[in-house]
Coordinates of C-alpha atoms in Angstrom, one line a residue:
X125 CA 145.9 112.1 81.1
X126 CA 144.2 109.0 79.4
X127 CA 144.5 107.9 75.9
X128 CA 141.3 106.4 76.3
X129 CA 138.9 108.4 73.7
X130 CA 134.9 108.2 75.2
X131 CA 133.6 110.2 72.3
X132 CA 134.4 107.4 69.8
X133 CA 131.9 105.6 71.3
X134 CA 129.1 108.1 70.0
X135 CA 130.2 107.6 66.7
X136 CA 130.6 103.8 66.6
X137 CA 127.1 103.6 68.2
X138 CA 123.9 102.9 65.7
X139 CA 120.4 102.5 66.7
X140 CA 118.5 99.3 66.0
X141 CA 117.5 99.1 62.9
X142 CA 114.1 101.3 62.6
X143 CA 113.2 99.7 59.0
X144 CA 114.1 96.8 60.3
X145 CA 111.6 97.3 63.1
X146 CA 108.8 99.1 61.2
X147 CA 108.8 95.2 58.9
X148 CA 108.8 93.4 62.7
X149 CA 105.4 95.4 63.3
X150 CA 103.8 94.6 59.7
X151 CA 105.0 90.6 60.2
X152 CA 103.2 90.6 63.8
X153 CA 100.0 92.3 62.3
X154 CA 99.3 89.4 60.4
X155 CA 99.9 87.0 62.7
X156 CA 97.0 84.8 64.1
X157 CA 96.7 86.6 67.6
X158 CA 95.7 90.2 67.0
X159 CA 98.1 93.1 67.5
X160 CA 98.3 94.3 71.4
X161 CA 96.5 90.8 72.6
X162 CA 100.1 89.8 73.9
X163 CA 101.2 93.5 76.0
X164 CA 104.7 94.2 75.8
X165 CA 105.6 91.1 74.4
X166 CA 104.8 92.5 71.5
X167 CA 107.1 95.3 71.5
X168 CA 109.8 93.1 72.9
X169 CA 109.7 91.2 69.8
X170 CA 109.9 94.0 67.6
X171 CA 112.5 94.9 69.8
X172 CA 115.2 91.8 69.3
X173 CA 114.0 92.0 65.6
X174 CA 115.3 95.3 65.4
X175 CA 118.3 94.3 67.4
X176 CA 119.2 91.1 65.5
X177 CA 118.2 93.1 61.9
X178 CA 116.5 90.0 61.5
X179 CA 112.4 89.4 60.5
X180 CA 111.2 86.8 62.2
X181 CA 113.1 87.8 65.1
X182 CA 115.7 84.6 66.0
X183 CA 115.0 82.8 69.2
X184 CA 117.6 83.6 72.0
X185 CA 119.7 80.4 72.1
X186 CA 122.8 81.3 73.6
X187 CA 122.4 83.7 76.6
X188 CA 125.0 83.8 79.4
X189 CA 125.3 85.9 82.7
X190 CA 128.0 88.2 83.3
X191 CA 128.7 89.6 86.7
X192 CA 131.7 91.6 87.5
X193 CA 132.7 92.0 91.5
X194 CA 134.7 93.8 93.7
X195 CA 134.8 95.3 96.9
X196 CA 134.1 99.4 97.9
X197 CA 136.2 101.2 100.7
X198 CA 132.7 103.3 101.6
X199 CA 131.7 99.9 103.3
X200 CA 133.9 100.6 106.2
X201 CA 131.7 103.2 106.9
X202 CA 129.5 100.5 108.0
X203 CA 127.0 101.4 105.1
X204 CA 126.0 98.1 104.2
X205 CA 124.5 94.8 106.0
X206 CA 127.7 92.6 105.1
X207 CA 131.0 92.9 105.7
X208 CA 133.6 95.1 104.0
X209 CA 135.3 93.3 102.5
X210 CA 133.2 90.5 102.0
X211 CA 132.7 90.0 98.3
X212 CA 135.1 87.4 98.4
X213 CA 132.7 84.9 99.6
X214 CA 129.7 86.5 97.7
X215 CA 131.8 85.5 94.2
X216 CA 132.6 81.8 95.8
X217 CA 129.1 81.2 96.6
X218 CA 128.3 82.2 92.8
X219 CA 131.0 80.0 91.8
X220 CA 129.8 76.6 94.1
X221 CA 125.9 77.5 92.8
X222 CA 124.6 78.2 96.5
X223 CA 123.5 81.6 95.4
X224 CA 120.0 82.8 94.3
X225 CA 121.7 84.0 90.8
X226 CA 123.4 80.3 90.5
X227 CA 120.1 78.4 91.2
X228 CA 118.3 80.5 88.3
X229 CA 120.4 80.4 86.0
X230 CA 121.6 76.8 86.3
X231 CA 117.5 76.0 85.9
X232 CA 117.6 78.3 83.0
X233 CA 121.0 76.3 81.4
X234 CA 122.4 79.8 81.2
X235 CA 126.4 80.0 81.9
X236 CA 127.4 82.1 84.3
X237 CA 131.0 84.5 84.2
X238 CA 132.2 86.0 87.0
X239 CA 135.0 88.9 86.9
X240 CA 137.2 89.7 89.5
X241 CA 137.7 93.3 89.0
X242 CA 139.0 94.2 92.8
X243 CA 138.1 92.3 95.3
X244 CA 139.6 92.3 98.8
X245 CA 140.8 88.8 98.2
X246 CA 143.8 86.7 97.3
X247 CA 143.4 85.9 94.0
X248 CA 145.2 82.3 94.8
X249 CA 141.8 81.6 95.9
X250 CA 139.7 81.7 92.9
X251 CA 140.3 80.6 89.3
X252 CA 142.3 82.2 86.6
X253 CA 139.7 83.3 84.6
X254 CA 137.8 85.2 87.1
X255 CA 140.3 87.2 88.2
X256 CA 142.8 87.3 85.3
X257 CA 141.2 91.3 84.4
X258 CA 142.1 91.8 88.0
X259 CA 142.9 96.0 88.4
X260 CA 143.2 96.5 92.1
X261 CA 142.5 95.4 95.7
X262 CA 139.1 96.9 96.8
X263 CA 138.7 100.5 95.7
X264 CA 139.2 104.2 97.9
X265 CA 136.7 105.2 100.3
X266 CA 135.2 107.7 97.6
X267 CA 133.7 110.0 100.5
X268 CA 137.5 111.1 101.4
X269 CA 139.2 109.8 98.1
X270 CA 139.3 108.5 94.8
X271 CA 138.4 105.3 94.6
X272 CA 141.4 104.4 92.1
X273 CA 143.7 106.5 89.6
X274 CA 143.0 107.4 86.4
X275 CA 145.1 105.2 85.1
X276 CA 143.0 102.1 87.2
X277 CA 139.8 103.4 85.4
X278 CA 141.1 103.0 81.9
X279 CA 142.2 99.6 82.8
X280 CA 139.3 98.5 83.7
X281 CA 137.1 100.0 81.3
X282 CA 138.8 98.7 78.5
X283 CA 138.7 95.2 80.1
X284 CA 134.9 95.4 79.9
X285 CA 135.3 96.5 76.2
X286 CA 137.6 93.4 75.5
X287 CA 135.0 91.4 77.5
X288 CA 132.1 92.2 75.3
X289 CA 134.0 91.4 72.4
X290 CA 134.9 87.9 73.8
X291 CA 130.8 87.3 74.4
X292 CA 130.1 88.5 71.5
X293 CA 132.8 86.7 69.2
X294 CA 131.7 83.4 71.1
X295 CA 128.4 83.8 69.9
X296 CA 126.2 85.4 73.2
X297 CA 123.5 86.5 71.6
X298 CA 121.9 88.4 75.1
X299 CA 123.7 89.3 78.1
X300 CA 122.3 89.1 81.6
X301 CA 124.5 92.0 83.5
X302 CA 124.8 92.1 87.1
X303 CA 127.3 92.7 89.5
X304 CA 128.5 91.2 93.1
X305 CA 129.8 93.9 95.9
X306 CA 129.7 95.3 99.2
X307 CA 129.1 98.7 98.8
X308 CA 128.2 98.9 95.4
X309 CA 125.0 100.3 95.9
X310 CA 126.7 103.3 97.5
X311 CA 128.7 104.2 94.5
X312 CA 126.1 103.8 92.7
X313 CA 123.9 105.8 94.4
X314 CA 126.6 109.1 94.3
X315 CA 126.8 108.3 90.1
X316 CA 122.9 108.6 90.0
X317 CA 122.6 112.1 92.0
X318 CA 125.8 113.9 90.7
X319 CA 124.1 112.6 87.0
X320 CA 120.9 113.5 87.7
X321 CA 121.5 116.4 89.6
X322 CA 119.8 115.2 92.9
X323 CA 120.2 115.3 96.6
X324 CA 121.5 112.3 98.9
X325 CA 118.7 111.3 100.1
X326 CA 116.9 111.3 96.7
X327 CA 119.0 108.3 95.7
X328 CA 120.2 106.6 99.1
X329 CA 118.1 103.0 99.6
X330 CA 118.5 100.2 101.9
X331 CA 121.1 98.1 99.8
X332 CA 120.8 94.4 98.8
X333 CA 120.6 93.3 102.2
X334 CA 118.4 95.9 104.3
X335 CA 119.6 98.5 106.5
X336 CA 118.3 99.9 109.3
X337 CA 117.6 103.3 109.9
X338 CA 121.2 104.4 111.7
X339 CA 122.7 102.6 108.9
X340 CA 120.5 104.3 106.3
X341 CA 121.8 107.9 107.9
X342 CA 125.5 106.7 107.7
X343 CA 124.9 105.6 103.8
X344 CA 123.1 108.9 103.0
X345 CA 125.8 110.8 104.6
X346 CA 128.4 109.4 102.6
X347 CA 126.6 109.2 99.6
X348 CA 126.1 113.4 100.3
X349 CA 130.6 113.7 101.2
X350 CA 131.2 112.2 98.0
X351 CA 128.4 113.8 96.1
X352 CA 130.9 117.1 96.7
X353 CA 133.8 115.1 95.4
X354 CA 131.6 113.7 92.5
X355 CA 130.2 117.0 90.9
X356 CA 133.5 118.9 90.1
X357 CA 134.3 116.1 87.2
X358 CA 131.2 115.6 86.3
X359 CA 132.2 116.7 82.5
X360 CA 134.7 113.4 82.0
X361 CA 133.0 110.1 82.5
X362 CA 135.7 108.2 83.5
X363 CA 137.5 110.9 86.3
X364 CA 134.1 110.0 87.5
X365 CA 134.2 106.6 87.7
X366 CA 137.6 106.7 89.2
X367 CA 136.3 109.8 91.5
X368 CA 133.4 108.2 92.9
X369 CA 132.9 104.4 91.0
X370 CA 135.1 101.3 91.4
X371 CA 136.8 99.1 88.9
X372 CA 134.0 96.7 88.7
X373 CA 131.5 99.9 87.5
X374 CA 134.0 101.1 85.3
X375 CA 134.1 97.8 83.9
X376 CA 130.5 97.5 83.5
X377 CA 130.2 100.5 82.1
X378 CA 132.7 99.6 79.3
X379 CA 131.3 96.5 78.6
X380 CA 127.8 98.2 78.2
X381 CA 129.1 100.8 75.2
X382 CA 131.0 98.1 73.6
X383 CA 128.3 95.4 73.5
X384 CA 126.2 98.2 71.8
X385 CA 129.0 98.9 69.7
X386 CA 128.7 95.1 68.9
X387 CA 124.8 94.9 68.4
X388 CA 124.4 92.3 71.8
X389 CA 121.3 93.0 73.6
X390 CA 121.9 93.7 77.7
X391 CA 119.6 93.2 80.1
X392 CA 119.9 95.0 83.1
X393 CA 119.7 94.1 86.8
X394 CA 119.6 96.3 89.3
X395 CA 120.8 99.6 90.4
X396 CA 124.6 99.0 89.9
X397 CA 124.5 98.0 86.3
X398 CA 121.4 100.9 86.1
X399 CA 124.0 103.5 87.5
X400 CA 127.1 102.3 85.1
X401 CA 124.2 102.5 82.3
X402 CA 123.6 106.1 83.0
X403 CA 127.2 106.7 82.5
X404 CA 127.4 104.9 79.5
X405 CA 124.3 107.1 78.3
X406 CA 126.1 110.2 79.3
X407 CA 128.9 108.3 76.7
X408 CA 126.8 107.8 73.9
X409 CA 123.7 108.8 73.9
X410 CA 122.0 105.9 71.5
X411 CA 123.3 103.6 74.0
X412 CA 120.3 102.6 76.1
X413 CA 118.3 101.6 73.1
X414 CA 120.2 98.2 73.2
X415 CA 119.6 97.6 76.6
X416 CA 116.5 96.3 78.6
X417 CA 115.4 96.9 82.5
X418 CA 115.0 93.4 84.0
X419 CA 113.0 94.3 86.7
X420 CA 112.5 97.3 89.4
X421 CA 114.5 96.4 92.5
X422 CA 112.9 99.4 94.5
X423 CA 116.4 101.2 95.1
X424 CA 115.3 104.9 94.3
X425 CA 118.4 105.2 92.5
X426 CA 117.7 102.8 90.3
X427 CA 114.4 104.2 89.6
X428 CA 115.8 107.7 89.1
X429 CA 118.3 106.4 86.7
X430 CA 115.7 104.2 84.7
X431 CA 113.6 106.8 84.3
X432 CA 116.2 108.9 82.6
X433 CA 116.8 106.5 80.0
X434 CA 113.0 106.1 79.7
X435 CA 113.7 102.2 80.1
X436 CA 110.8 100.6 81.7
X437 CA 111.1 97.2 83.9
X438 CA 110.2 94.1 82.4
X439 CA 108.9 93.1 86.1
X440 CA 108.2 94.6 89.3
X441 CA 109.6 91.6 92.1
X442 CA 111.7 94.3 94.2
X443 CA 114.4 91.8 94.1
X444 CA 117.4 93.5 96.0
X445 CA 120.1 90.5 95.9
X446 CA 122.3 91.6 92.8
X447 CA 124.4 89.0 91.1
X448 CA 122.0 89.2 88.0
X449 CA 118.9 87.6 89.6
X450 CA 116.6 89.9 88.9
X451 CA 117.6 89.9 85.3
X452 CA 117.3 86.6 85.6
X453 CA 114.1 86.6 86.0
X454 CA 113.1 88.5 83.2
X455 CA 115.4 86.1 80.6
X456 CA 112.4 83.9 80.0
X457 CA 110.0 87.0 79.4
X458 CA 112.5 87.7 76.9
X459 CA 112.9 84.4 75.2
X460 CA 108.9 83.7 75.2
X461 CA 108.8 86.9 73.0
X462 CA 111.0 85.9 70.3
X463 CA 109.6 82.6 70.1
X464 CA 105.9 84.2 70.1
X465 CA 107.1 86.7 67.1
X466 CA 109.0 84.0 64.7
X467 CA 106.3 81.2 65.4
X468 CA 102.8 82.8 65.5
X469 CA 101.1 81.2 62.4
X470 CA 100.1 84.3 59.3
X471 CA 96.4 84.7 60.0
X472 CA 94.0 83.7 57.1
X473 CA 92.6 86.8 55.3
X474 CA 88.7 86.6 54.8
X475 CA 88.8 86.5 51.2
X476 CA 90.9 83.1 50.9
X477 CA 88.6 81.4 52.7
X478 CA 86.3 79.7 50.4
X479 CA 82.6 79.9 51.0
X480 CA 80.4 76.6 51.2
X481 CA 78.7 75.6 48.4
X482 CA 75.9 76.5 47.8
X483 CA 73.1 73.7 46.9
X484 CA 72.7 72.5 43.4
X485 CA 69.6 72.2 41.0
X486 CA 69.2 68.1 40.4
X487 CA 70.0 67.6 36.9
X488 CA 66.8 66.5 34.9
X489 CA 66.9 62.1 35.1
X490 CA 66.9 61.1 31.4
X491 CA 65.9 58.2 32.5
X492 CA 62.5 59.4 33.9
X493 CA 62.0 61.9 31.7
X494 CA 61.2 59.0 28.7
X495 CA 59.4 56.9 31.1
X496 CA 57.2 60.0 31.6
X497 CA 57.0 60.9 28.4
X498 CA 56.2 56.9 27.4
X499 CA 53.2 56.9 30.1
X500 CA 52.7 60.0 28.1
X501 CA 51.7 59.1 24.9
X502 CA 50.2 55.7 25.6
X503 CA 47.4 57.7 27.9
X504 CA 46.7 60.2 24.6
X505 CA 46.4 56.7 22.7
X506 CA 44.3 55.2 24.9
X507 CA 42.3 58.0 24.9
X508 CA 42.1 58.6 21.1
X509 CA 41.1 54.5 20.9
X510 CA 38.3 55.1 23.4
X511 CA 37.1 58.2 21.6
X512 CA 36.6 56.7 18.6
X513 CA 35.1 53.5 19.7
X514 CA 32.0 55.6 20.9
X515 CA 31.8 57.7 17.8
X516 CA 31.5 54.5 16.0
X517 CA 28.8 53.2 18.4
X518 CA 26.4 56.2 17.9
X519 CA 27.1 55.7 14.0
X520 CA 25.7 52.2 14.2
X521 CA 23.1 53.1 16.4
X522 CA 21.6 56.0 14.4
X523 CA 21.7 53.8 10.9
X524 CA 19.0 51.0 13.0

């Protein structure tokens, strides 16, 4: 029996501020560029103001990438294009940045932290801190057993908590979540169905590295054995990440609750971190208004999950590689939408702008005016003095 309490988590979880939110929307509608001329940027702004409880929104300065690994028993089923096994070498291409996740994010100056939740590795192999949280080696093949106790889920779930609260005490002010495995996708895919209440082959894709058809048929049918294992325990979260999940989803999935516990925007890559999500709605149901969809990776299971939490993609790259790239991508969308909300200039209102002047009357010249008036009165005496000069000539005239 676990002393681990889920409910709590429905409590302790708020939704964004809405007043908060409703002030974003009256900032941005007197901003220079008219309302709607930007798309979703718009709302994504409102979004982070609402988030932050902040108006302007503050620009996204300190965003890191945090991908948890480990390695599913299913992949012996030969269910996947790599190895089983092989996540080992997935997490030491991360860490030597030779990966697609490493080359974004070192061009975007975001830090990247990997977990070691259960590998099949030694841990000798790979530094302390990735593999300090460390629960297991590789997880059940969930088609004919759990993939770890009880007790293994808790563990890992509450190292995600304590891993949120580490981001978030440092300062992370947006996570990018994604996740490295072999097999992943499976586990993911049996969460989605038994949650959503849909067939195998509703859910079943091609996996980050695509299958081919045989394969697709073994991944479907496993994804259909556990489904049967899956839907029993379907009322207690965590029996069904230890059921059917894997310490690296039950980790996510903790993480996820306890960063909106903590008010830290997640942005979501592809269908693992989509599946743990769903979980973690299932948990709380407010949850999912902290997080974003980075992009749609075409897994159907991602889709179906997605769609349940009404979260719509930020892009639509079909970017199937994990490890955060896809959510990757979307960071800058992101950032160029706080920085478009805080430092839009306030449009001028029509009445403070002054009209031109009109043109003025001259004022009357002084000056001229006595000049006139001078010419004036020396043409009425000239006239006078000729006037009379005649009168005084027909006078004479008439007194010959």
């Amino acid at each position: 029996m676990s002393s681990l309490n889920l409910d709590d988590f429905t409590d302790l979880i708020e939704r964004p501020d809405g007043g908060v939110r409703r002030d974003a929307e009256a900032y941005r509608e007197r901003r220079i560029v008219p309302p709607g001329a930007l798309g979703r940027l718009d709302g994504l702004g409102e979004w982070l103001a609402a988030a932050q409880s902040a108006v302007p929104v503050r620009p996204i300065e300190h965003p890191r990438a945090v991908l948890f690994a480990g390695d599913h028993g299913v992949a012996a089923l030969d269910v996947s294009a790599r190895p089983a096994g092989g996540a080992g070498l997935l997490v030491r291409a991360v860490l030597d940045g030779a990966s697609p996740a490493s080359v974004l994010a070192r061009g975007l100056g975001v830090p990247v932290r990997v977990i070691d939740m259960s590998l099949e590795a030694d841990p000798e192999g790979l530094p302390d801190e990735v593999v300090r949280h460390r629960v297991r080696r590789g997880s059940g093949r969930i088609d004919v057993e759990d993939a770890m106790t009880l007790e293994e889920a808790e563990a890992a779930f509450r190292a995600g908590v304590a891993i949120a609260d580490e981001e978030a005490d440092s300062g992370t002010d947006l996570v990018v979540l994604g996740d490295i495995s072999v097999g992943g996708t499976t586990a993911a895919a049996v969460l989605v169905a038994a949650l959503c209440g849909t067939d195998a082959s509703v859910v079943t894709g091609r996996g980050g590295q695509a299958i081919d058809d045989l394969a697709w048929m073994r991944k479907c049918a496993a994804v259909r054995d556990s489904l049967r294992r899956a839907r029993p325990v379907l009322g207690d979260q965590l029996q069904l990440l230890a059921t059917v999940g894997g310490a690296d989803l039950a980790a996510m999935t903790g993480f996820l609750l306890q960063s909106a516990v903590r008010k830290m925007p997640v942005i979501l890559d592809g269908v693992v971190s989509a599946a743990c999500a769903l979980v973690g709605q299932r948990v709380a149901f407010r949850a999912p208004d902290w997080w974003l969809a980075g992009q749609r990776s075409g897994e159907p299971a991602q889709a179906k999950a997605l769609d349940r939490m009404a979260l719509e993609p930020l892009l639509d790259q079909g970017v199937t590689v994990g490890e955060g790239a896809g959510a990757l991508l979307a960071l800058p969308l992101v950032q160029a939408a706080a920085r478009l909300a805080a430092e839009l200039p306030e449009a001028v209102s029509p009445a403070a702008v002054e009209s031109p002047d009109e043109p003025a009357e001259p004022e009357p010249d002084t000056d001229s005016g006595a000049a006139s008036e001078s010419e004036s009165d020396s043409s009425s005496a000239s006239e006078s003095e000729s006037s009379s000069g005649s009168a005084s000539e027909s006078g004479s005239g008439s007194g010959v």
